[in-house]
Amino acid sequence: MSRKKNFFAGPSVLPVEVLEELHEQILDYEENGFSIIEASHRGKAFDKLYHDCLGKMRDLLKIPDNYSVFFLGGGATLQFAMIPMNFLPVGKTADYVKSGAWSNKACDDAMKLGNVRIAFDGKGSNYSSLPDPEKLSVPEDSAYLYLCSNETIGGIEWQQWPNTGDVPLIADMSSDIFSRPVPVEKFAMIYGGVQKNLGPAGATFIIIRNDMLDRIPEGLPVYLDYRTHAESDGLYNTPPVFSIWAVKLVLDWIENMGGVKAMQERALLKAGILYNVIEQSEGFYRSPVDPSFRSNMNIVFRLPTEELEAEFIKEAGLRDMLGLKGHRSVGGCRASVYNALPVSDVEELARFMEEFAARNK
Amino acid sequence: MSRKKNFFAGPSVLPVEVLEELHEQILDYEENGFSIIEASHRGKAFDKLYHDCLGKMRDLLKIPDNYSVFFLGGGATLQFAMIPMNFLPVGKTADYVKSGAWSNKACDDAMKLGNVRIAFDGKGSNYSSLPDPEKLSVPEDSAYLYLCSNETIGGIEWQQWPNTGDVPLIADMSSDIFSRPVPVEKFAMIYGGVQKNLGPAGATFIIIRNDMLDRIPEGLPVYLDYRTHAESDGLYNTPPVFSIWAVKLVLDWIENMGGVKAMQERALLKAGILYNVIEQSEGFYRSPVDPSFRSNMNIVFRLPTEELEAEFIKEAGLRDMLGLKGHRSVGGCRASVYNALPVSDVEELARFMEEFAARNK
């Protein structure tokens, strides 16, 4: 099997070891006489798999015991609604950091549901920078401060976290969870779609500090109330079984690779290779992002002209490198280098970038 | 590979041909050099698969052109909330048929969100019967009439549909979709989790008549507004890719087996075998369900004592027959015989039931 070099922004590359295990087990899971995707979610086989997955998530990410962990459907987009429905009561105001497409969408939903204050708006810089976390001020009576840890479209990533005191800090970490250690205890809630670093699309992980559940108003529909899921261990209704199975296998792979610290070293190595090519290109490649906040997951760059960008993407495709086109809303180029992407794929892209620049300067 | 006989109520058995195809293609999808679960949902490979899936769904179920079809996450449970949020405005009343666990849950959510009238309540019969569709009256100004076509826990299934005139008819068909022809044009909306007859858990199919979209109030959060998904062809955010792939393969299998009519014959055959054993058992086995509404998907039955029920389930398990325990809320026994369950598995269960009855009478 010849594998393409997959720089897609998500869904994206998975560890080949995970695909091989899925291939191996999908007909007959652990010799049970059924596939795990045919198993009752109330049965022993899934129960063990599920709790192994949650346990591994807790261990690897060092999630304290006073947090609930579960998976929902609907992607991060459903959480854009659930967060204000659960945590933004009438009479209170929530603070949002608008740093790009994803946090802006979250903010739009919150504005439909309650009072919102904009703690920071990156619009002026075309979403190429983030606020200094030390200087970000949040009123003491804020319902919560919301941020997106990594904006895949703009290619910017928080490197430090704001101190919000007693104000709950809520973060969408869809695109950089498990790429570095996270001080979970600083957050009231962390969530994200799994389809970047954690597994195939179809599940959203939710990590929520249990005291937050006391803030939820009565009367929410049952699926949209976080208590429903926290109180039933995430098994109130049928969970996305296949995605959870694959997440468990990805977590095994992360553990075998050395855990979250090792993932961080890997991310810094891969992103460093590409940013270095950009810096050394004498202006041929250009990062539009403030160097203090450059993403280690999504490396966004421009070439001298849009024609050269189109040619670059085309030639890369001929070399089996996929997904290098920037998001349609911003143009340019983007290389997503999630955990599972082999270092050698990044090295090959770097060589091609250098060669392409030399040829087209 | 020795396959267990899988009578689980869902997630449940899948066609072995589908599992084999997943096994075959999960490492490298159609020689693209990537797994489909690693592919961008905006890329060519997924786009073709996705539209093949939707097209096959339309063809097999004869869905008229003025309906939108797409998949969401969150299971049927999320729809319990979305339906009233979209279609039950202030000042209107929706009618609910309470026929068992699933429609009751849908009704509970609607009552949190608006005015609800109970068109029928099966509580008095312990949810063993349904209303005569011809006699079910719905006020002309009703926001909609809601029903669940098959209640998996009680084992009751609608055999005819009510005529609601201009009042929109909305049905949860999670557990019997694709087991028989459905006059889609009678319904304003049909939806359901895919994890019974259609595929692995993680996706909810939505079939919605387009004029219903005009009734949706402004201001809903983006994921919870059906227009978001109808207007973006179900690709507003990342869909549950793996589940959709498997649904496509299940639809191929249904087509190869002869389509929805053939599935109906198969369902009637399998359910008939088991109801016949019950009827012929001289009262050893007993169906608690009104014969006019017995489900062809979930055959619920009791034995003379709870001890015998426990023994029956235990001995069946020793014969590789899984999932025969009734739902924990009602007890007894239940055999779910979804589309993919081989007829021979049902025959084997029937033989065991006869033998067990003869031995324990």
PDB file of N, CA, C and O in Angstrom, chain A residues 1-4 6 8 11-12 14 23 27 32-34 38-41 74 77 81 105 109 112 195 201 220-223 236-239 242, chain B residues 1-4 6 8 11-12 14 23 27 32-33 38-41 74 77 81 105 109 112 195 201 220-223 236-239 242 322:
ATOM      1  N   MET A   1       0.842  -1.198   0.000  1.00  0.00           N
ATOM      2  CA  MET A   1       0.000   0.000   0.000  1.00  0.00           C
ATOM      3  C   MET A   1       0.878   1.249   0.000  1.00  0.00           C
ATOM      4  O   MET A   1       1.714   1.441   0.876  1.00  0.00           O
ATOM      5  N   SER A   2       0.664   2.106  -0.976  1.00  0.00           N
ATOM      6  CA  SER A   2       1.423   3.344  -1.034  1.00  0.00           C
ATOM      7  C   SER A   2       0.567   4.458  -0.441  1.00  0.00           C
ATOM      8  O   SER A   2      -0.516   4.746  -0.938  1.00  0.00           O
ATOM      9  N   ARG A   3       1.052   5.073   0.640  1.00  0.00           N
ATOM     10  CA  ARG A   3       0.275   6.095   1.349  1.00  0.00           C
ATOM     11  C   ARG A   3       0.601   7.481   0.800  1.00  0.00           C
ATOM     12  O   ARG A   3       1.773   7.855   0.700  1.00  0.00           O
ATOM     13  N   LYS A   4      -0.441   8.248   0.518  1.00  0.00           N
ATOM     14  CA  LYS A   4      -0.247   9.646   0.155  1.00  0.00           C
ATOM     15  C   LYS A   4       0.226  10.425   1.388  1.00  0.00           C
ATOM     16  O   LYS A   4       0.020   9.996   2.530  1.00  0.00           O
ATOM     17  N   ASN A   6      -0.562  13.264   3.613  1.00  0.00           N
ATOM     18  CA  ASN A   6      -1.876  13.838   3.873  1.00  0.00           C
ATOM     19  C   ASN A   6      -1.771  15.069   4.767  1.00  0.00           C
ATOM     20  O   ASN A   6      -1.639  14.962   5.985  1.00  0.00           O
ATOM     21  N   PHE A   8      -4.203  17.357   4.928  1.00  0.00           N
ATOM     22  CA  PHE A   8      -5.559  17.888   5.086  1.00  0.00           C
ATOM     23  C   PHE A   8      -5.757  18.486   6.486  1.00  0.00           C
ATOM     24  O   PHE A   8      -5.163  18.029   7.459  1.00  0.00           O
ATOM     25  N   PRO A  11     -11.196  16.154   8.396  1.00  0.00           N
ATOM     26  CA  PRO A  11     -10.520  14.910   8.774  1.00  0.00           C
ATOM     27  C   PRO A  11      -9.163  14.790   8.092  1.00  0.00           C
ATOM     28  O   PRO A  11      -8.966  15.307   7.001  1.00  0.00           O
ATOM     29  N   SER A  12      -8.253  14.103   8.754  1.00  0.00           N
ATOM     30  CA  SER A  12      -6.887  14.051   8.261  1.00  0.00           C
ATOM     31  C   SER A  12      -6.239  12.713   8.576  1.00  0.00           C
ATOM     32  O   SER A  12      -6.906  11.751   8.948  1.00  0.00           O
ATOM     33  N   LEU A  14      -4.401   9.481   9.915  1.00  0.00           N
ATOM     34  CA  LEU A  14      -4.415   8.687  11.150  1.00  0.00           C
ATOM     35  C   LEU A  14      -3.154   7.829  11.183  1.00  0.00           C
ATOM     36  O   LEU A  14      -2.585   7.521  10.135  1.00  0.00           O
ATOM     37  N   HIS A  23      -8.537  -2.550  10.605  1.00  0.00           N
ATOM     38  CA  HIS A  23      -8.629  -3.555   9.537  1.00  0.00           C
ATOM     39  C   HIS A  23      -8.660  -4.964  10.132  1.00  0.00           C
ATOM     40  O   HIS A  23      -9.497  -5.802   9.777  1.00  0.00           O
ATOM     41  N   LEU A  27     -13.943  -7.199  11.411  1.00  0.00           N
ATOM     42  CA  LEU A  27     -14.833  -8.327  11.126  1.00  0.00           C
ATOM     43  C   LEU A  27     -15.233  -9.053  12.403  1.00  0.00           C
ATOM     44  O   LEU A  27     -16.353  -9.552  12.520  1.00  0.00           O
ATOM     45  N   ASN A  32     -14.985 -12.126  19.576  1.00  0.00           N
ATOM     46  CA  ASN A  32     -16.297 -12.193  20.216  1.00  0.00           C
ATOM     47  C   ASN A  32     -17.353 -12.819  19.305  1.00  0.00           C
ATOM     48  O   ASN A  32     -18.454 -13.121  19.750  1.00  0.00           O
ATOM     49  N   GLY A  33     -17.044 -12.917  18.013  1.00  0.00           N
ATOM     50  CA  GLY A  33     -18.060 -13.412  17.074  1.00  0.00           C
ATOM     51  C   GLY A  33     -18.949 -12.301  16.531  1.00  0.00           C
ATOM     52  O   GLY A  33     -19.975 -12.555  15.915  1.00  0.00           O
ATOM     53  N   PHE A  34     -18.547 -11.038  16.771  1.00  0.00           N
ATOM     54  CA  PHE A  34     -19.231  -9.893  16.172  1.00  0.00           C
ATOM     55  C   PHE A  34     -18.237  -8.738  16.039  1.00  0.00           C
ATOM     56  O   PHE A  34     -17.212  -8.722  16.725  1.00  0.00           O
ATOM     57  N   GLU A  38     -21.260  -3.781  15.715  1.00  0.00           N
ATOM     58  CA  GLU A  38     -22.522  -4.519  15.824  1.00  0.00           C
ATOM     59  C   GLU A  38     -22.896  -4.772  17.290  1.00  0.00           C
ATOM     60  O   GLU A  38     -23.930  -5.388  17.559  1.00  0.00           O
ATOM     61  N   ALA A  39     -22.047  -4.346  18.209  1.00  0.00           N
ATOM     62  CA  ALA A  39     -22.252  -4.699  19.620  1.00  0.00           C
ATOM     63  C   ALA A  39     -23.177  -3.707  20.307  1.00  0.00           C
ATOM     64  O   ALA A  39     -23.148  -2.508  20.013  1.00  0.00           O
ATOM     65  N   SER A  40     -23.976  -4.201  21.218  1.00  0.00           N
ATOM     66  CA  SER A  40     -24.785  -3.313  22.053  1.00  0.00           C
ATOM     67  C   SER A  40     -23.871  -2.386  22.834  1.00  0.00           C
ATOM     68  O   SER A  40     -22.842  -2.808  23.364  1.00  0.00           O
ATOM     69  N   HIS A  41     -24.268  -1.112  22.930  1.00  0.00           N
ATOM     70  CA  HIS A  41     -23.484  -0.175  23.730  1.00  0.00           C
ATOM     71  C   HIS A  41     -23.703  -0.398  25.221  1.00  0.00           C
ATOM     72  O   HIS A  41     -23.089   0.272  26.045  1.00  0.00           O
ATOM     73  N   GLY A  74     -22.462  15.645  16.755  1.00  0.00           N
ATOM     74  CA  GLY A  74     -22.788  16.996  16.305  1.00  0.00           C
ATOM     75  C   GLY A  74     -21.599  17.909  16.098  1.00  0.00           C
ATOM     76  O   GLY A  74     -21.766  19.048  15.667  1.00  0.00           O
ATOM     77  N   THR A  77     -19.501  22.289  16.365  1.00  0.00           N
ATOM     78  CA  THR A  77     -20.560  23.250  16.024  1.00  0.00           C
ATOM     79  C   THR A  77     -21.753  23.141  16.971  1.00  0.00           C
ATOM     80  O   THR A  77     -22.345  24.155  17.349  1.00  0.00           O
ATOM     81  N   ALA A  81     -23.551  26.050  20.477  1.00  0.00           N
ATOM     82  CA  ALA A  81     -24.869  26.338  21.053  1.00  0.00           C
ATOM     83  C   ALA A  81     -24.982  25.850  22.496  1.00  0.00           C
ATOM     84  O   ALA A  81     -25.528  26.539  23.358  1.00  0.00           O
ATOM     85  N   LYS A 105     -17.593  31.789  14.970  1.00  0.00           N
ATOM     86  CA  LYS A 105     -18.847  31.041  14.866  1.00  0.00           C
ATOM     87  C   LYS A 105     -19.426  30.753  16.253  1.00  0.00           C
ATOM     88  O   LYS A 105     -20.640  30.838  16.469  1.00  0.00           O
ATOM     89  N   ASP A 109     -23.200  32.183  17.741  1.00  0.00           N
ATOM     90  CA  ASP A 109     -24.266  31.414  18.387  1.00  0.00           C
ATOM     91  C   ASP A 109     -24.569  31.962  19.781  1.00  0.00           C
ATOM     92  O   ASP A 109     -25.731  32.067  20.181  1.00  0.00           O
ATOM     93  N   LYS A 112     -26.817  34.897  19.841  1.00  0.00           N
ATOM     94  CA  LYS A 112     -28.243  34.595  19.647  1.00  0.00           C
ATOM     95  C   LYS A 112     -28.908  34.198  20.958  1.00  0.00           C
ATOM     96  O   LYS A 112     -30.127  34.291  21.097  1.00  0.00           O
ATOM     97  N   GLN A 195     -11.656  14.819  15.006  1.00  0.00           N
ATOM     98  CA  GLN A 195     -11.168  14.448  13.678  1.00  0.00           C
ATOM     99  C   GLN A 195      -9.861  15.094  13.224  1.00  0.00           C
ATOM    100  O   GLN A 195      -9.576  15.117  12.036  1.00  0.00           O
ATOM    101  N   ALA A 201     -13.878  11.461  12.180  1.00  0.00           N
ATOM    102  CA  ALA A 201     -15.017  12.336  12.452  1.00  0.00           C
ATOM    103  C   ALA A 201     -16.196  11.552  13.010  1.00  0.00           C
ATOM    104  O   ALA A 201     -16.396  10.385  12.676  1.00  0.00           O
ATOM    105  N   LEU A 220     -33.718  22.534  30.125  1.00  0.00           N
ATOM    106  CA  LEU A 220     -33.098  22.303  28.814  1.00  0.00           C
ATOM    107  C   LEU A 220     -33.561  20.948  28.260  1.00  0.00           C
ATOM    108  O   LEU A 220     -33.786  20.008  29.019  1.00  0.00           O
ATOM    109  N   PRO A 221     -33.662  20.840  26.931  1.00  0.00           N
ATOM    110  CA  PRO A 221     -33.916  19.525  26.336  1.00  0.00           C
ATOM    111  C   PRO A 221     -32.828  18.536  26.777  1.00  0.00           C
ATOM    112  O   PRO A 221     -31.695  18.943  27.043  1.00  0.00           O
ATOM    113  N   VAL A 222     -33.183  17.287  26.820  1.00  0.00           N
ATOM    114  CA  VAL A 222     -32.336  16.321  27.515  1.00  0.00           C
ATOM    115  C   VAL A 222     -30.948  16.184  26.885  1.00  0.00           C
ATOM    116  O   VAL A 222     -29.945  16.126  27.601  1.00  0.00           O
ATOM    117  N   TYR A 223     -30.850  16.137  25.549  1.00  0.00           N
ATOM    118  CA  TYR A 223     -29.523  15.966  24.939  1.00  0.00           C
ATOM    119  C   TYR A 223     -28.660  17.203  25.126  1.00  0.00           C
ATOM    120  O   TYR A 223     -27.429  17.105  25.217  1.00  0.00           O
ATOM    121  N   TYR A 236     -26.060   8.038  27.972  1.00  0.00           N
ATOM    122  CA  TYR A 236     -27.505   8.258  28.028  1.00  0.00           C
ATOM    123  C   TYR A 236     -28.173   7.699  26.784  1.00  0.00           C
ATOM    124  O   TYR A 236     -29.173   7.013  26.848  1.00  0.00           O
ATOM    125  N   ASN A 237     -27.602   8.022  25.634  1.00  0.00           N
ATOM    126  CA  ASN A 237     -28.086   7.385  24.392  1.00  0.00           C
ATOM    127  C   ASN A 237     -26.894   6.757  23.674  1.00  0.00           C
ATOM    128  O   ASN A 237     -25.755   6.818  24.155  1.00  0.00           O
ATOM    129  N   THR A 238     -27.169   6.125  22.533  1.00  0.00           N
ATOM    130  CA  THR A 238     -26.103   5.385  21.850  1.00  0.00           C
ATOM    131  C   THR A 238     -24.973   6.320  21.444  1.00  0.00           C
ATOM    132  O   THR A 238     -25.203   7.281  20.712  1.00  0.00           O
ATOM    133  N   PRO A 239     -23.769   6.060  21.901  1.00  0.00           N
ATOM    134  CA  PRO A 239     -22.644   6.932  21.532  1.00  0.00           C
ATOM    135  C   PRO A 239     -22.101   6.551  20.147  1.00  0.00           C
ATOM    136  O   PRO A 239     -22.465   5.505  19.602  1.00  0.00           O
ATOM    137  N   PHE A 242     -17.943   3.594  16.620  1.00  0.00           N
ATOM    138  CA  PHE A 242     -16.730   3.418  15.807  1.00  0.00           C
ATOM    139  C   PHE A 242     -15.692   4.489  16.114  1.00  0.00           C
ATOM    140  O   PHE A 242     -14.504   4.199  16.281  1.00  0.00           O
TER     141      PHE A 242
ATOM    142  N   MET B   1     -14.121 -17.359  10.494  1.00  0.00           N
ATOM    143  CA  MET B   1     -14.785 -16.541  11.517  1.00  0.00           C
ATOM    144  C   MET B   1     -16.169 -17.107  11.845  1.00  0.00           C
ATOM    145  O   MET B   1     -16.996 -17.279  10.960  1.00  0.00           O
ATOM    146  N   SER B   2     -16.378 -17.371  13.120  1.00  0.00           N
ATOM    147  CA  SER B   2     -17.691 -17.867  13.538  1.00  0.00           C
ATOM    148  C   SER B   2     -18.523 -16.699  14.062  1.00  0.00           C
ATOM    149  O   SER B   2     -18.121 -16.015  15.007  1.00  0.00           O
ATOM    150  N   ARG B   3     -19.657 -16.436  13.426  1.00  0.00           N
ATOM    151  CA  ARG B   3     -20.462 -15.273  13.795  1.00  0.00           C
ATOM    152  C   ARG B   3     -21.525 -15.663  14.816  1.00  0.00           C
ATOM    153  O   ARG B   3     -22.269 -16.624  14.628  1.00  0.00           O
ATOM    154  N   LYS B   4     -21.616 -14.876  15.877  1.00  0.00           N
ATOM    155  CA  LYS B   4     -22.704 -15.057  16.840  1.00  0.00           C
ATOM    156  C   LYS B   4     -24.026 -14.672  16.196  1.00  0.00           C
ATOM    157  O   LYS B   4     -24.060 -13.930  15.208  1.00  0.00           O
ATOM    158  N   ASN B   6     -26.965 -12.453  16.460  1.00  0.00           N
ATOM    159  CA  ASN B   6     -27.009 -11.158  17.130  1.00  0.00           C
ATOM    160  C   ASN B   6     -28.429 -10.596  17.117  1.00  0.00           C
ATOM    161  O   ASN B   6     -28.886 -10.053  16.111  1.00  0.00           O
ATOM    162  N   PHE B   8     -29.432  -8.223  19.241  1.00  0.00           N
ATOM    163  CA  PHE B   8     -29.384  -6.960  19.984  1.00  0.00           C
ATOM    164  C   PHE B   8     -30.370  -5.949  19.391  1.00  0.00           C
ATOM    165  O   PHE B   8     -30.641  -5.953  18.194  1.00  0.00           O
ATOM    166  N   PRO B  11     -27.100  -0.710  18.892  1.00  0.00           N
ATOM    167  CA  PRO B  11     -26.486  -1.208  17.670  1.00  0.00           C
ATOM    168  C   PRO B  11     -26.651  -2.718  17.542  1.00  0.00           C
ATOM    169  O   PRO B  11     -26.734  -3.414  18.560  1.00  0.00           O
ATOM    170  N   SER B  12     -26.701  -3.198  16.307  1.00  0.00           N
ATOM    171  CA  SER B  12     -26.998  -4.594  16.094  1.00  0.00           C
ATOM    172  C   SER B  12     -26.277  -5.126  14.854  1.00  0.00           C
ATOM    173  O   SER B  12     -25.372  -4.491  14.327  1.00  0.00           O
ATOM    174  N   LEU B  14     -24.882  -6.281  11.355  1.00  0.00           N
ATOM    175  CA  LEU B  14     -24.727  -5.679  10.022  1.00  0.00           C
ATOM    176  C   LEU B  14     -24.537  -6.803   9.005  1.00  0.00           C
ATOM    177  O   LEU B  14     -24.091  -7.892   9.369  1.00  0.00           O
ATOM    178  N   HIS B  23     -13.641  -3.949   5.836  1.00  0.00           N
ATOM    179  CA  HIS B  23     -12.342  -4.588   6.098  1.00  0.00           C
ATOM    180  C   HIS B  23     -11.399  -4.399   4.903  1.00  0.00           C
ATOM    181  O   HIS B  23     -10.233  -4.020   5.047  1.00  0.00           O
ATOM    182  N   LEU B  27      -7.992   0.383   4.882  1.00  0.00           N
ATOM    183  CA  LEU B  27      -6.597   0.824   4.838  1.00  0.00           C
ATOM    184  C   LEU B  27      -6.352   1.779   3.667  1.00  0.00           C
ATOM    185  O   LEU B  27      -5.541   2.701   3.776  1.00  0.00           O
ATOM    186  N   ASN B  32      -6.845   5.180  -3.365  1.00  0.00           N
ATOM    187  CA  ASN B  32      -6.532   6.605  -3.318  1.00  0.00           C
ATOM    188  C   ASN B  32      -5.235   6.895  -2.573  1.00  0.00           C
ATOM    189  O   ASN B  32      -4.730   8.008  -2.613  1.00  0.00           O
ATOM    190  N   GLY B  33      -4.750   5.904  -1.808  1.00  0.00           N
ATOM    191  CA  GLY B  33      -3.565   6.167  -0.990  1.00  0.00           C
ATOM    192  C   GLY B  33      -3.914   6.729   0.379  1.00  0.00           C
ATOM    193  O   GLY B  33      -3.045   7.205   1.106  1.00  0.00           O
ATOM    194  N   GLU B  38      -9.668   9.209   6.622  1.00  0.00           N
ATOM    195  CA  GLU B  38      -8.605  10.229   6.663  1.00  0.00           C
ATOM    196  C   GLU B  38      -8.832  11.317   5.616  1.00  0.00           C
ATOM    197  O   GLU B  38      -8.015  12.236   5.497  1.00  0.00           O
ATOM    198  N   ALA B  39      -9.903  11.179   4.839  1.00  0.00           N
ATOM    199  CA  ALA B  39     -10.099  12.080   3.698  1.00  0.00           C
ATOM    200  C   ALA B  39     -10.827  13.341   4.115  1.00  0.00           C
ATOM    201  O   ALA B  39     -11.715  13.317   4.967  1.00  0.00           O
ATOM    202  N   SER B  40     -10.472  14.447   3.491  1.00  0.00           N
ATOM    203  CA  SER B  40     -11.225  15.681   3.715  1.00  0.00           C
ATOM    204  C   SER B  40     -12.670  15.477   3.282  1.00  0.00           C
ATOM    205  O   SER B  40     -12.944  14.880   2.244  1.00  0.00           O
ATOM    206  N   HIS B  41     -13.606  16.016   4.083  1.00  0.00           N
ATOM    207  CA  HIS B  41     -15.011  15.916   3.699  1.00  0.00           C
ATOM    208  C   HIS B  41     -15.342  16.898   2.577  1.00  0.00           C
ATOM    209  O   HIS B  41     -16.469  16.942   2.112  1.00  0.00           O
ATOM    210  N   GLY B  74     -25.623  13.143  17.114  1.00  0.00           N
ATOM    211  CA  GLY B  74     -26.421  13.328  18.333  1.00  0.00           C
ATOM    212  C   GLY B  74     -27.565  12.340  18.490  1.00  0.00           C
ATOM    213  O   GLY B  74     -28.256  12.369  19.510  1.00  0.00           O
ATOM    214  N   THR B  77     -32.114  11.297  19.882  1.00  0.00           N
ATOM    215  CA  THR B  77     -32.343  12.098  21.091  1.00  0.00           C
ATOM    216  C   THR B  77     -32.175  13.595  20.821  1.00  0.00           C
ATOM    217  O   THR B  77     -32.933  14.413  21.350  1.00  0.00           O
ATOM    218  N   ALA B  81     -35.290  17.367  20.617  1.00  0.00           N
ATOM    219  CA  ALA B  81     -35.239  18.810  20.893  1.00  0.00           C
ATOM    220  C   ALA B  81     -35.376  19.641  19.618  1.00  0.00           C
ATOM    221  O   ALA B  81     -36.090  20.644  19.590  1.00  0.00           O
ATOM    222  N   LYS B 105     -40.128  10.111  25.378  1.00  0.00           N
ATOM    223  CA  LYS B 105     -38.963  10.995  25.554  1.00  0.00           C
ATOM    224  C   LYS B 105     -39.070  12.204  24.622  1.00  0.00           C
ATOM    225  O   LYS B 105     -38.739  13.330  25.003  1.00  0.00           O
ATOM    226  N   ASP B 109     -39.363  16.309  25.857  1.00  0.00           N
ATOM    227  CA  ASP B 109     -38.568  17.451  25.393  1.00  0.00           C
ATOM    228  C   ASP B 109     -39.468  18.541  24.805  1.00  0.00           C
ATOM    229  O   ASP B 109     -39.256  19.728  25.047  1.00  0.00           O
ATOM    230  N   LYS B 112     -41.021  20.786  27.295  1.00  0.00           N
ATOM    231  CA  LYS B 112     -40.121  21.803  27.852  1.00  0.00           C
ATOM    232  C   LYS B 112     -40.062  23.038  26.955  1.00  0.00           C
ATOM    233  O   LYS B 112     -39.719  24.124  27.399  1.00  0.00           O
ATOM    234  N   GLN B 195     -28.494   3.174  13.569  1.00  0.00           N
ATOM    235  CA  GLN B 195     -27.840   1.984  14.120  1.00  0.00           C
ATOM    236  C   GLN B 195     -28.711   0.738  14.272  1.00  0.00           C
ATOM    237  O   GLN B 195     -28.357  -0.164  15.027  1.00  0.00           O
ATOM    238  N   ALA B 201     -23.711   3.031  14.633  1.00  0.00           N
ATOM    239  CA  ALA B 201     -24.081   4.225  15.389  1.00  0.00           C
ATOM    240  C   ALA B 201     -23.193   5.404  15.032  1.00  0.00           C
ATOM    241  O   ALA B 201     -22.026   5.227  14.714  1.00  0.00           O
ATOM    242  N   LEU B 220     -32.295  30.657  15.778  1.00  0.00           N
ATOM    243  CA  LEU B 220     -31.819  29.395  16.356  1.00  0.00           C
ATOM    244  C   LEU B 220     -30.296  29.303  16.198  1.00  0.00           C
ATOM    245  O   LEU B 220     -29.732  29.788  15.213  1.00  0.00           O
ATOM    246  N   PRO B 221     -29.628  28.632  17.153  1.00  0.00           N
ATOM    247  CA  PRO B 221     -28.193  28.368  16.960  1.00  0.00           C
ATOM    248  C   PRO B 221     -27.980  27.589  15.656  1.00  0.00           C
ATOM    249  O   PRO B 221     -28.870  26.839  15.227  1.00  0.00           O
ATOM    250  N   VAL B 222     -26.835  27.754  15.060  1.00  0.00           N
ATOM    251  CA  VAL B 222     -26.654  27.311  13.679  1.00  0.00           C
ATOM    252  C   VAL B 222     -26.836  25.808  13.492  1.00  0.00           C
ATOM    253  O   VAL B 222     -27.467  25.364  12.527  1.00  0.00           O
ATOM    254  N   TYR B 223     -26.303  24.989  14.399  1.00  0.00           N
ATOM    255  CA  TYR B 223     -26.433  23.534  14.214  1.00  0.00           C
ATOM    256  C   TYR B 223     -27.869  23.080  14.398  1.00  0.00           C
ATOM    257  O   TYR B 223     -28.309  22.104  13.795  1.00  0.00           O
ATOM    258  N   TYR B 236     -22.505  21.371   6.217  1.00  0.00           N
ATOM    259  CA  TYR B 236     -22.140  22.627   6.885  1.00  0.00           C
ATOM    260  C   TYR B 236     -20.900  22.420   7.746  1.00  0.00           C
ATOM    261  O   TYR B 236     -19.971  23.208   7.726  1.00  0.00           O
ATOM    262  N   ASN B 237     -20.918  21.359   8.535  1.00  0.00           N
ATOM    263  CA  ASN B 237     -19.698  21.003   9.282  1.00  0.00           C
ATOM    264  C   ASN B 237     -19.357  19.542   8.972  1.00  0.00           C
ATOM    265  O   ASN B 237     -20.047  18.879   8.200  1.00  0.00           O
ATOM    266  N   THR B 238     -18.271  19.062   9.561  1.00  0.00           N
ATOM    267  CA  THR B 238     -17.800  17.718   9.227  1.00  0.00           C
ATOM    268  C   THR B 238     -18.855  16.675   9.565  1.00  0.00           C
ATOM    269  O   THR B 238     -19.262  16.575  10.727  1.00  0.00           O
ATOM    270  N   PRO B 239     -19.309  15.897   8.611  1.00  0.00           N
ATOM    271  CA  PRO B 239     -20.314  14.877   8.902  1.00  0.00           C
ATOM    272  C   PRO B 239     -19.647  13.612   9.479  1.00  0.00           C
ATOM    273  O   PRO B 239     -18.423  13.487   9.425  1.00  0.00           O
ATOM    274  N   PHE B 242     -17.423   7.892   8.712  1.00  0.00           N
ATOM    275  CA  PHE B 242     -17.428   6.422   8.708  1.00  0.00           C
ATOM    276  C   PHE B 242     -18.847   5.866   8.660  1.00  0.00           C
ATOM    277  O   PHE B 242     -19.148   4.945   7.898  1.00  0.00           O
ATOM    278  N   LEU B 322     -27.252 -14.017  21.114  1.00  0.00           N
ATOM    279  CA  LEU B 322     -27.006 -12.880  22.010  1.00  0.00           C
ATOM    280  C   LEU B 322     -28.135 -11.858  21.958  1.00  0.00           C
ATOM    281  O   LEU B 322     -28.803 -11.708  20.937  1.00  0.00           O
TER     282      LEU B 322
END
